[in-house]
Amino acid sequence: AQSVTQLDSHVSVSEGTPVLLRCNYSSSYSPSLFWYVQHPNKGLQLLLKYTSAATLVKGINGFEAEFKKSETSFHLTKPSAHMSDAAEYFCVVSNDYKLSFGAGTTVTVRA
Amino acid sequence: NAGVTQTPKFQVLKTGQSMTLQCAQDMNHEYMSWYRQDPGMGLRLIHYSVGAGITDQGEVPNGYNVSRSTTEDFPLRLLSAAPSQTSVYFCASSYPGQDTQYFGPGTRLTVL
């Protein structure tokens, strides 16, 4: 069985400050892990993916995530938030093509 | 490539009505799946298919039927819509052996 817990349902940051979105996972196998972003009334866009290569994964738009097996975590960070980062973010674990989504974290960026 | 396409974008049904949500992809992906998105719950897997003629249930299959007669198409059928099926539905697809899935734009369904 696999599952994902996103530790914050809502994160609010000021423009230009760092963003941290926390994700813990549970998986019986070596997991593939993803972060997806969904802007309001839009579909899902893949930010980045971890598949057992480098533990620090760089994605699009300046985002990166670090896989920590000992902590079963896959936190997403960005050094400097932009207004366009306001969206909902999903941490996802994959096993045999089947995806398990976290409940999502809504990011608000203050000017 | 058009990628993954879904029709319609919006739909309103009355309780008990039936309808089919369409999903198509032009990337020759073997794996296709349907998810529903509800507030505070992320996306949950309804049904999936690993190739033409092969389908299986996901986490929340009740009230939904699927079939896969071609590689390109994977329709989702609601035989008797219920208000609990009000949701946003996403279709996704991927290559064999790759777990990165590509999502369609979604269908927003309201059942009154």
PDB file of C-alpha atoms in Angstrom:
ATOM      1  CA  ALA A   1       0.000   0.000   0.000  1.00  0.00           C
ATOM      2  CA  GLN A   2       1.115   3.533  -0.595  1.00  0.00           C
ATOM      3  CA  SER A   3      -0.014   6.897   0.670  1.00  0.00           C
ATOM      4  CA  VAL A   4       0.999  10.525   0.800  1.00  0.00           C
ATOM      5  CA  THR A   5       0.554  13.101   3.547  1.00  0.00           C
ATOM      6  CA  GLN A   6       0.952  16.770   2.784  1.00  0.00           C
ATOM      7  CA  LEU A   7       1.590  18.383   6.116  1.00  0.00           C
ATOM      8  CA  ASP A   8       0.185  21.823   5.306  1.00  0.00           C
ATOM      9  CA  SER A   9      -3.168  22.444   3.670  1.00  0.00           C
ATOM     10  CA  HIS A  10      -2.352  26.105   3.124  1.00  0.00           C
ATOM     11  CA  VAL A  11       0.900  28.085   2.923  1.00  0.00           C
ATOM     12  CA  SER A  12       1.086  31.861   2.652  1.00  0.00           C
ATOM     13  CA  VAL A  13       4.334  33.606   1.699  1.00  0.00           C
ATOM     14  CA  SER A  14       5.453  37.064   0.656  1.00  0.00           C
ATOM     15  CA  GLU A  15       6.743  37.580  -2.856  1.00  0.00           C
ATOM     16  CA  GLY A  16      10.508  37.084  -2.953  1.00  0.00           C
ATOM     17  CA  THR A  17      10.656  34.864   0.153  1.00  0.00           C
ATOM     18  CA  PRO A  18      11.304  31.100   0.213  1.00  0.00           C
ATOM     19  CA  VAL A  19       8.565  28.525  -0.189  1.00  0.00           C
ATOM     20  CA  LEU A  20       8.554  25.158   1.584  1.00  0.00           C
ATOM     21  CA  LEU A  21       5.865  22.557   0.969  1.00  0.00           C
ATOM     22  CA  ARG A  22       6.155  19.437   3.084  1.00  0.00           C
ATOM     23  CA  CYS A  23       5.323  15.906   1.983  1.00  0.00           C
ATOM     24  CA  ASN A  24       5.712  12.533   3.690  1.00  0.00           C
ATOM     25  CA  TYR A  25       5.070   9.282   1.895  1.00  0.00           C
ATOM     26  CA  SER A  26       4.513   5.647   2.647  1.00  0.00           C
ATOM     27  CA  SER A  27       5.335   2.943   0.128  1.00  0.00           C
ATOM     28  CA  SER A  28       6.114  -0.745   0.222  1.00  0.00           C
ATOM     29  CA  TYR A  29       8.502  -0.398  -2.687  1.00  0.00           C
ATOM     30  CA  SER A  30      11.137   2.038  -3.852  1.00  0.00           C
ATOM     31  CA  PRO A  31       8.780   4.780  -4.904  1.00  0.00           C
ATOM     32  CA  SER A  32       8.604   7.171  -7.757  1.00  0.00           C
ATOM     33  CA  LEU A  33       7.601  10.545  -6.384  1.00  0.00           C
ATOM     34  CA  PHE A  34       6.224  13.605  -8.117  1.00  0.00           C
ATOM     35  CA  TRP A  35       5.096  17.121  -7.486  1.00  0.00           C
ATOM     36  CA  TYR A  36       2.299  18.496  -9.653  1.00  0.00           C
ATOM     37  CA  VAL A  37       0.930  22.034  -9.712  1.00  0.00           C
ATOM     38  CA  GLN A  38      -2.596  23.108 -10.549  1.00  0.00           C
ATOM     39  CA  HIS A  39      -3.389  26.734 -11.219  1.00  0.00           C
ATOM     40  CA  PRO A  40      -6.985  27.877 -10.674  1.00  0.00           C
ATOM     41  CA  ASN A  41      -9.410  26.190 -13.054  1.00  0.00           C
ATOM     42  CA  LYS A  42      -6.567  24.539 -14.923  1.00  0.00           C
ATOM     43  CA  GLY A  43      -5.249  21.013 -15.373  1.00  0.00           C
ATOM     44  CA  LEU A  44      -2.229  19.457 -13.676  1.00  0.00           C
ATOM     45  CA  GLN A  45       1.314  20.283 -14.674  1.00  0.00           C
ATOM     46  CA  LEU A  46       4.308  18.164 -13.697  1.00  0.00           C
ATOM     47  CA  LEU A  47       6.842  20.167 -11.672  1.00  0.00           C
ATOM     48  CA  LEU A  48       9.409  17.460 -11.024  1.00  0.00           C
ATOM     49  CA  LYS A  49       9.943  13.747 -10.577  1.00  0.00           C
ATOM     50  CA  TYR A  50      12.156  11.521  -8.423  1.00  0.00           C
ATOM     51  CA  THR A  51      13.033   8.029  -9.647  1.00  0.00           C
ATOM     52  CA  SER A  52      15.993   6.862  -7.490  1.00  0.00           C
ATOM     53  CA  ALA A  53      18.721   8.768  -9.288  1.00  0.00           C
ATOM     54  CA  ALA A  54      19.872  11.982  -7.577  1.00  0.00           C
ATOM     55  CA  THR A  55      18.170  12.701  -4.262  1.00  0.00           C
ATOM     56  CA  LEU A  56      17.943  16.413  -5.073  1.00  0.00           C
ATOM     57  CA  VAL A  57      15.628  16.896  -8.003  1.00  0.00           C
ATOM     58  CA  LYS A  58      15.363  20.124  -9.959  1.00  0.00           C
ATOM     59  CA  GLY A  59      12.117  20.989 -11.666  1.00  0.00           C
ATOM     60  CA  ILE A  60      10.587  23.743 -13.692  1.00  0.00           C
ATOM     61  CA  ASN A  61      10.135  27.372 -12.606  1.00  0.00           C
ATOM     62  CA  GLY A  62      12.927  27.224 -10.006  1.00  0.00           C
ATOM     63  CA  PHE A  63      11.396  24.497  -7.857  1.00  0.00           C
ATOM     64  CA  GLU A  64      13.382  21.630  -6.402  1.00  0.00           C
ATOM     65  CA  ALA A  65      12.690  18.739  -4.053  1.00  0.00           C
ATOM     66  CA  GLU A  66      14.862  16.558  -1.861  1.00  0.00           C
ATOM     67  CA  PHE A  67      14.197  12.867  -1.346  1.00  0.00           C
ATOM     68  CA  LYS A  68      15.087  11.672   2.158  1.00  0.00           C
ATOM     69  CA  LYS A  69      14.551   7.961   2.550  1.00  0.00           C
ATOM     70  CA  SER A  70      15.325   7.929   6.275  1.00  0.00           C
ATOM     71  CA  GLU A  71      12.605  10.498   6.884  1.00  0.00           C
ATOM     72  CA  THR A  72      10.252   9.233   4.114  1.00  0.00           C
ATOM     73  CA  SER A  73       9.956  12.820   2.968  1.00  0.00           C
ATOM     74  CA  PHE A  74       9.937  14.637  -0.359  1.00  0.00           C
ATOM     75  CA  HIS A  75       9.682  18.333   0.465  1.00  0.00           C
ATOM     76  CA  LEU A  76       9.339  20.943  -2.287  1.00  0.00           C
ATOM     77  CA  THR A  77      11.184  24.259  -2.102  1.00  0.00           C
ATOM     78  CA  LYS A  78      11.711  27.433  -4.077  1.00  0.00           C
ATOM     79  CA  PRO A  79      14.176  30.125  -2.964  1.00  0.00           C
ATOM     80  CA  SER A  80      12.090  33.101  -4.041  1.00  0.00           C
ATOM     81  CA  ALA A  81       8.326  33.029  -4.532  1.00  0.00           C
ATOM     82  CA  HIS A  82       6.691  34.787  -7.458  1.00  0.00           C
ATOM     83  CA  MET A  83       3.095  35.894  -7.742  1.00  0.00           C
ATOM     84  CA  SER A  84       2.611  33.301 -10.491  1.00  0.00           C
ATOM     85  CA  ASP A  85       3.400  30.522  -7.977  1.00  0.00           C
ATOM     86  CA  ALA A  86      -0.020  30.957  -6.370  1.00  0.00           C
ATOM     87  CA  ALA A  87      -1.653  27.595  -7.028  1.00  0.00           C
ATOM     88  CA  GLU A  88      -2.416  24.209  -5.508  1.00  0.00           C
ATOM     89  CA  TYR A  89       0.425  21.724  -5.247  1.00  0.00           C
ATOM     90  CA  PHE A  90       0.120  17.964  -5.043  1.00  0.00           C
ATOM     91  CA  CYS A  91       2.675  15.459  -3.840  1.00  0.00           C
ATOM     92  CA  VAL A  92       2.187  12.097  -5.572  1.00  0.00           C
ATOM     93  CA  VAL A  93       3.608   8.600  -5.152  1.00  0.00           C
ATOM     94  CA  SER A  94       3.491   6.067  -7.958  1.00  0.00           C
ATOM     95  CA  ASN A  95       3.515   2.296  -7.842  1.00  0.00           C
ATOM     96  CA  ASP A  96       2.921   0.243 -10.967  1.00  0.00           C
ATOM     97  CA  TYR A  97       1.384   3.217 -12.804  1.00  0.00           C
ATOM     98  CA  LYS A  98      -1.172   3.861 -10.097  1.00  0.00           C
ATOM     99  CA  LEU A  99      -0.844   7.300  -8.551  1.00  0.00           C
ATOM    100  CA  SER A 100      -1.726   8.198  -4.977  1.00  0.00           C
ATOM    101  CA  PHE A 101      -2.206  11.904  -4.395  1.00  0.00           C
ATOM    102  CA  GLY A 102      -1.838  13.951  -1.277  1.00  0.00           C
ATOM    103  CA  ALA A 103      -4.721  16.221  -0.331  1.00  0.00           C
ATOM    104  CA  GLY A 104      -2.923  19.241  -1.740  1.00  0.00           C
ATOM    105  CA  THR A 105      -1.344  22.444  -0.430  1.00  0.00           C
ATOM    106  CA  THR A 106      -2.731  25.786  -1.511  1.00  0.00           C
ATOM    107  CA  VAL A 107      -0.049  28.452  -1.873  1.00  0.00           C
ATOM    108  CA  THR A 108      -0.933  32.117  -1.537  1.00  0.00           C
ATOM    109  CA  VAL A 109       1.669  34.731  -2.470  1.00  0.00           C
ATOM    110  CA  ARG A 110       1.366  38.189  -0.906  1.00  0.00           C
ATOM    111  CA  ALA A 111       2.645  41.228  -2.777  1.00  0.00           C
TER     112      ALA A 111
ATOM    113  CA  ASN B   1       0.355  16.248 -30.932  1.00  0.00           C
ATOM    114  CA  ALA B   2      -2.843  17.306 -29.188  1.00  0.00           C
ATOM    115  CA  GLY B   3      -1.813  15.325 -26.084  1.00  0.00           C
ATOM    116  CA  VAL B   4      -4.671  14.186 -23.853  1.00  0.00           C
ATOM    117  CA  THR B   5      -8.038  15.688 -24.747  1.00  0.00           C
ATOM    118  CA  GLN B   6     -11.284  15.524 -22.783  1.00  0.00           C
ATOM    119  CA  THR B   7     -14.834  16.401 -23.741  1.00  0.00           C
ATOM    120  CA  PRO B   8     -16.991  18.052 -22.606  1.00  0.00           C
ATOM    121  CA  LYS B   9     -15.334  20.711 -20.447  1.00  0.00           C
ATOM    122  CA  PHE B  10     -18.472  21.297 -18.425  1.00  0.00           C
ATOM    123  CA  GLN B  11     -21.631  19.239 -17.930  1.00  0.00           C
ATOM    124  CA  VAL B  12     -24.727  19.510 -15.770  1.00  0.00           C
ATOM    125  CA  LEU B  13     -26.852  16.399 -15.251  1.00  0.00           C
ATOM    126  CA  LYS B  14     -29.966  15.576 -13.331  1.00  0.00           C
ATOM    127  CA  THR B  15     -29.967  12.688 -10.872  1.00  0.00           C
ATOM    128  CA  GLY B  16     -30.496   9.423 -12.716  1.00  0.00           C
ATOM    129  CA  GLN B  17     -29.318  10.614 -16.106  1.00  0.00           C
ATOM    130  CA  SER B  18     -26.516   8.828 -17.922  1.00  0.00           C
ATOM    131  CA  MET B  19     -23.602  10.231 -19.837  1.00  0.00           C
ATOM    132  CA  THR B  20     -20.145   9.436 -21.157  1.00  0.00           C
ATOM    133  CA  LEU B  21     -17.048  11.495 -20.532  1.00  0.00           C
ATOM    134  CA  GLN B  22     -14.664  11.224 -23.451  1.00  0.00           C
ATOM    135  CA  CYS B  23     -10.898  10.932 -23.250  1.00  0.00           C
ATOM    136  CA  ALA B  24      -8.497  10.571 -26.150  1.00  0.00           C
ATOM    137  CA  GLN B  25      -4.734  10.677 -26.573  1.00  0.00           C
ATOM    138  CA  ASP B  26      -2.587  10.749 -29.690  1.00  0.00           C
ATOM    139  CA  MET B  27       0.724   9.723 -28.120  1.00  0.00           C
ATOM    140  CA  ASN B  28       0.255   5.954 -28.500  1.00  0.00           C
ATOM    141  CA  HIS B  29       0.222   5.533 -24.738  1.00  0.00           C
ATOM    142  CA  GLU B  30      -0.736   2.082 -23.509  1.00  0.00           C
ATOM    143  CA  TYR B  31      -1.703   3.161 -20.010  1.00  0.00           C
ATOM    144  CA  MET B  32      -4.751   5.359 -19.442  1.00  0.00           C
ATOM    145  CA  SER B  33      -6.649   6.211 -16.305  1.00  0.00           C
ATOM    146  CA  TRP B  34      -9.490   8.275 -14.852  1.00  0.00           C
ATOM    147  CA  TYR B  35      -9.339  10.309 -11.642  1.00  0.00           C
ATOM    148  CA  ARG B  36     -11.826  12.446  -9.808  1.00  0.00           C
ATOM    149  CA  GLN B  37     -10.843  15.538  -7.859  1.00  0.00           C
ATOM    150  CA  ASP B  38     -12.801  16.661  -4.823  1.00  0.00           C
ATOM    151  CA  PRO B  39     -11.904  19.537  -2.480  1.00  0.00           C
ATOM    152  CA  GLY B  40      -9.431  18.550   0.228  1.00  0.00           C
ATOM    153  CA  MET B  41      -8.986  15.024  -1.130  1.00  0.00           C
ATOM    154  CA  GLY B  42      -6.535  15.343  -3.983  1.00  0.00           C
ATOM    155  CA  LEU B  43      -7.206  13.098  -6.963  1.00  0.00           C
ATOM    156  CA  ARG B  44      -8.511   9.560  -6.568  1.00  0.00           C
ATOM    157  CA  LEU B  45      -8.183   6.782  -9.131  1.00  0.00           C
ATOM    158  CA  ILE B  46     -11.493   5.539 -10.567  1.00  0.00           C
ATOM    159  CA  HIS B  47     -10.496   3.058 -13.297  1.00  0.00           C
ATOM    160  CA  TYR B  48      -7.421   2.368 -15.351  1.00  0.00           C
ATOM    161  CA  SER B  49      -6.344   0.431 -18.426  1.00  0.00           C
ATOM    162  CA  VAL B  50      -2.964  -1.027 -19.371  1.00  0.00           C
ATOM    163  CA  GLY B  51      -3.943  -1.550 -22.999  1.00  0.00           C
ATOM    164  CA  ALA B  52      -6.793  -2.093 -25.422  1.00  0.00           C
ATOM    165  CA  GLY B  53      -9.264  -4.626 -24.057  1.00  0.00           C
ATOM    166  CA  ILE B  54      -7.860  -4.496 -20.507  1.00  0.00           C
ATOM    167  CA  THR B  55      -9.383  -2.442 -17.695  1.00  0.00           C
ATOM    168  CA  ASP B  56      -9.334  -2.599 -13.915  1.00  0.00           C
ATOM    169  CA  GLN B  57     -10.795  -0.819 -10.926  1.00  0.00           C
ATOM    170  CA  GLY B  58      -9.062   1.849  -8.946  1.00  0.00           C
ATOM    171  CA  GLU B  59      -9.807   3.291  -5.527  1.00  0.00           C
ATOM    172  CA  VAL B  60     -13.334   4.622  -6.182  1.00  0.00           C
ATOM    173  CA  PRO B  61     -14.923   2.631  -9.061  1.00  0.00           C
ATOM    174  CA  ASN B  62     -18.545   2.426  -7.879  1.00  0.00           C
ATOM    175  CA  GLY B  63     -21.031   4.101 -10.210  1.00  0.00           C
ATOM    176  CA  TYR B  64     -18.620   4.219 -13.147  1.00  0.00           C
ATOM    177  CA  ASN B  65     -17.960   1.936 -16.115  1.00  0.00           C
ATOM    178  CA  VAL B  66     -15.115   1.959 -18.608  1.00  0.00           C
ATOM    179  CA  SER B  67     -14.056   0.119 -21.738  1.00  0.00           C
ATOM    180  CA  ARG B  68     -10.965   0.314 -23.941  1.00  0.00           C
ATOM    181  CA  SER B  69     -11.611  -0.758 -27.508  1.00  0.00           C
ATOM    182  CA  THR B  70      -8.732   1.253 -29.009  1.00  0.00           C
ATOM    183  CA  THR B  71      -5.365   2.496 -27.767  1.00  0.00           C
ATOM    184  CA  GLU B  72      -6.445   6.110 -28.305  1.00  0.00           C
ATOM    185  CA  ASP B  73      -9.769   6.276 -26.461  1.00  0.00           C
ATOM    186  CA  PHE B  74     -10.831   5.573 -22.880  1.00  0.00           C
ATOM    187  CA  PRO B  75     -14.416   6.737 -22.181  1.00  0.00           C
ATOM    188  CA  LEU B  76     -15.897   6.910 -18.682  1.00  0.00           C
ATOM    189  CA  ARG B  77     -19.593   6.116 -18.348  1.00  0.00           C
ATOM    190  CA  LEU B  78     -21.985   7.186 -15.632  1.00  0.00           C
ATOM    191  CA  LEU B  79     -25.037   4.942 -15.950  1.00  0.00           C
ATOM    192  CA  SER B  80     -27.225   6.691 -13.356  1.00  0.00           C
ATOM    193  CA  ALA B  81     -25.724   9.931 -12.107  1.00  0.00           C
ATOM    194  CA  ALA B  82     -25.882  10.805  -8.406  1.00  0.00           C
ATOM    195  CA  PRO B  83     -25.118  14.123  -6.650  1.00  0.00           C
ATOM    196  CA  SER B  84     -22.105  12.416  -5.022  1.00  0.00           C
ATOM    197  CA  GLN B  85     -20.553  12.219  -8.489  1.00  0.00           C
ATOM    198  CA  THR B  86     -20.335  15.993  -8.730  1.00  0.00           C
ATOM    199  CA  SER B  87     -16.612  16.472  -9.223  1.00  0.00           C
ATOM    200  CA  VAL B  88     -13.862  17.381 -11.644  1.00  0.00           C
ATOM    201  CA  TYR B  89     -12.737  14.417 -13.714  1.00  0.00           C
ATOM    202  CA  PHE B  90      -9.257  14.047 -15.156  1.00  0.00           C
ATOM    203  CA  CYS B  91      -8.004  11.555 -17.673  1.00  0.00           C
ATOM    204  CA  ALA B  92      -4.312  10.650 -17.809  1.00  0.00           C
ATOM    205  CA  SER B  93      -2.025   8.522 -19.957  1.00  0.00           C
ATOM    206  CA  SER B  94       1.559   7.288 -20.016  1.00  0.00           C
ATOM    207  CA  TYR B  95       4.065   5.238 -21.972  1.00  0.00           C
ATOM    208  CA  PRO B  96       4.688   1.621 -21.049  1.00  0.00           C
ATOM    209  CA  GLY B  97       7.447   1.383 -18.481  1.00  0.00           C
ATOM    210  CA  GLN B  98       7.305   5.079 -17.633  1.00  0.00           C
ATOM    211  CA  ASP B  99       5.344   6.322 -14.666  1.00  0.00           C
ATOM    212  CA  THR B 100       5.145   9.979 -15.678  1.00  0.00           C
ATOM    213  CA  GLN B 101       1.508  10.536 -16.543  1.00  0.00           C
ATOM    214  CA  TYR B 102       0.131  13.255 -18.780  1.00  0.00           C
ATOM    215  CA  PHE B 103      -3.172  14.777 -17.719  1.00  0.00           C
ATOM    216  CA  GLY B 104      -6.029  16.143 -19.760  1.00  0.00           C
ATOM    217  CA  PRO B 105      -7.627  19.533 -18.997  1.00  0.00           C
ATOM    218  CA  GLY B 106     -10.491  18.015 -16.998  1.00  0.00           C
ATOM    219  CA  THR B 107     -14.295  17.850 -17.148  1.00  0.00           C
ATOM    220  CA  ARG B 108     -16.297  19.672 -14.491  1.00  0.00           C
ATOM    221  CA  LEU B 109     -19.479  17.677 -13.793  1.00  0.00           C
ATOM    222  CA  THR B 110     -22.391  18.839 -11.679  1.00  0.00           C
ATOM    223  CA  VAL B 111     -25.218  16.456 -10.792  1.00  0.00           C
ATOM    224  CA  LEU B 112     -28.367  18.131  -9.493  1.00  0.00           C
TER     225      LEU B 112
END
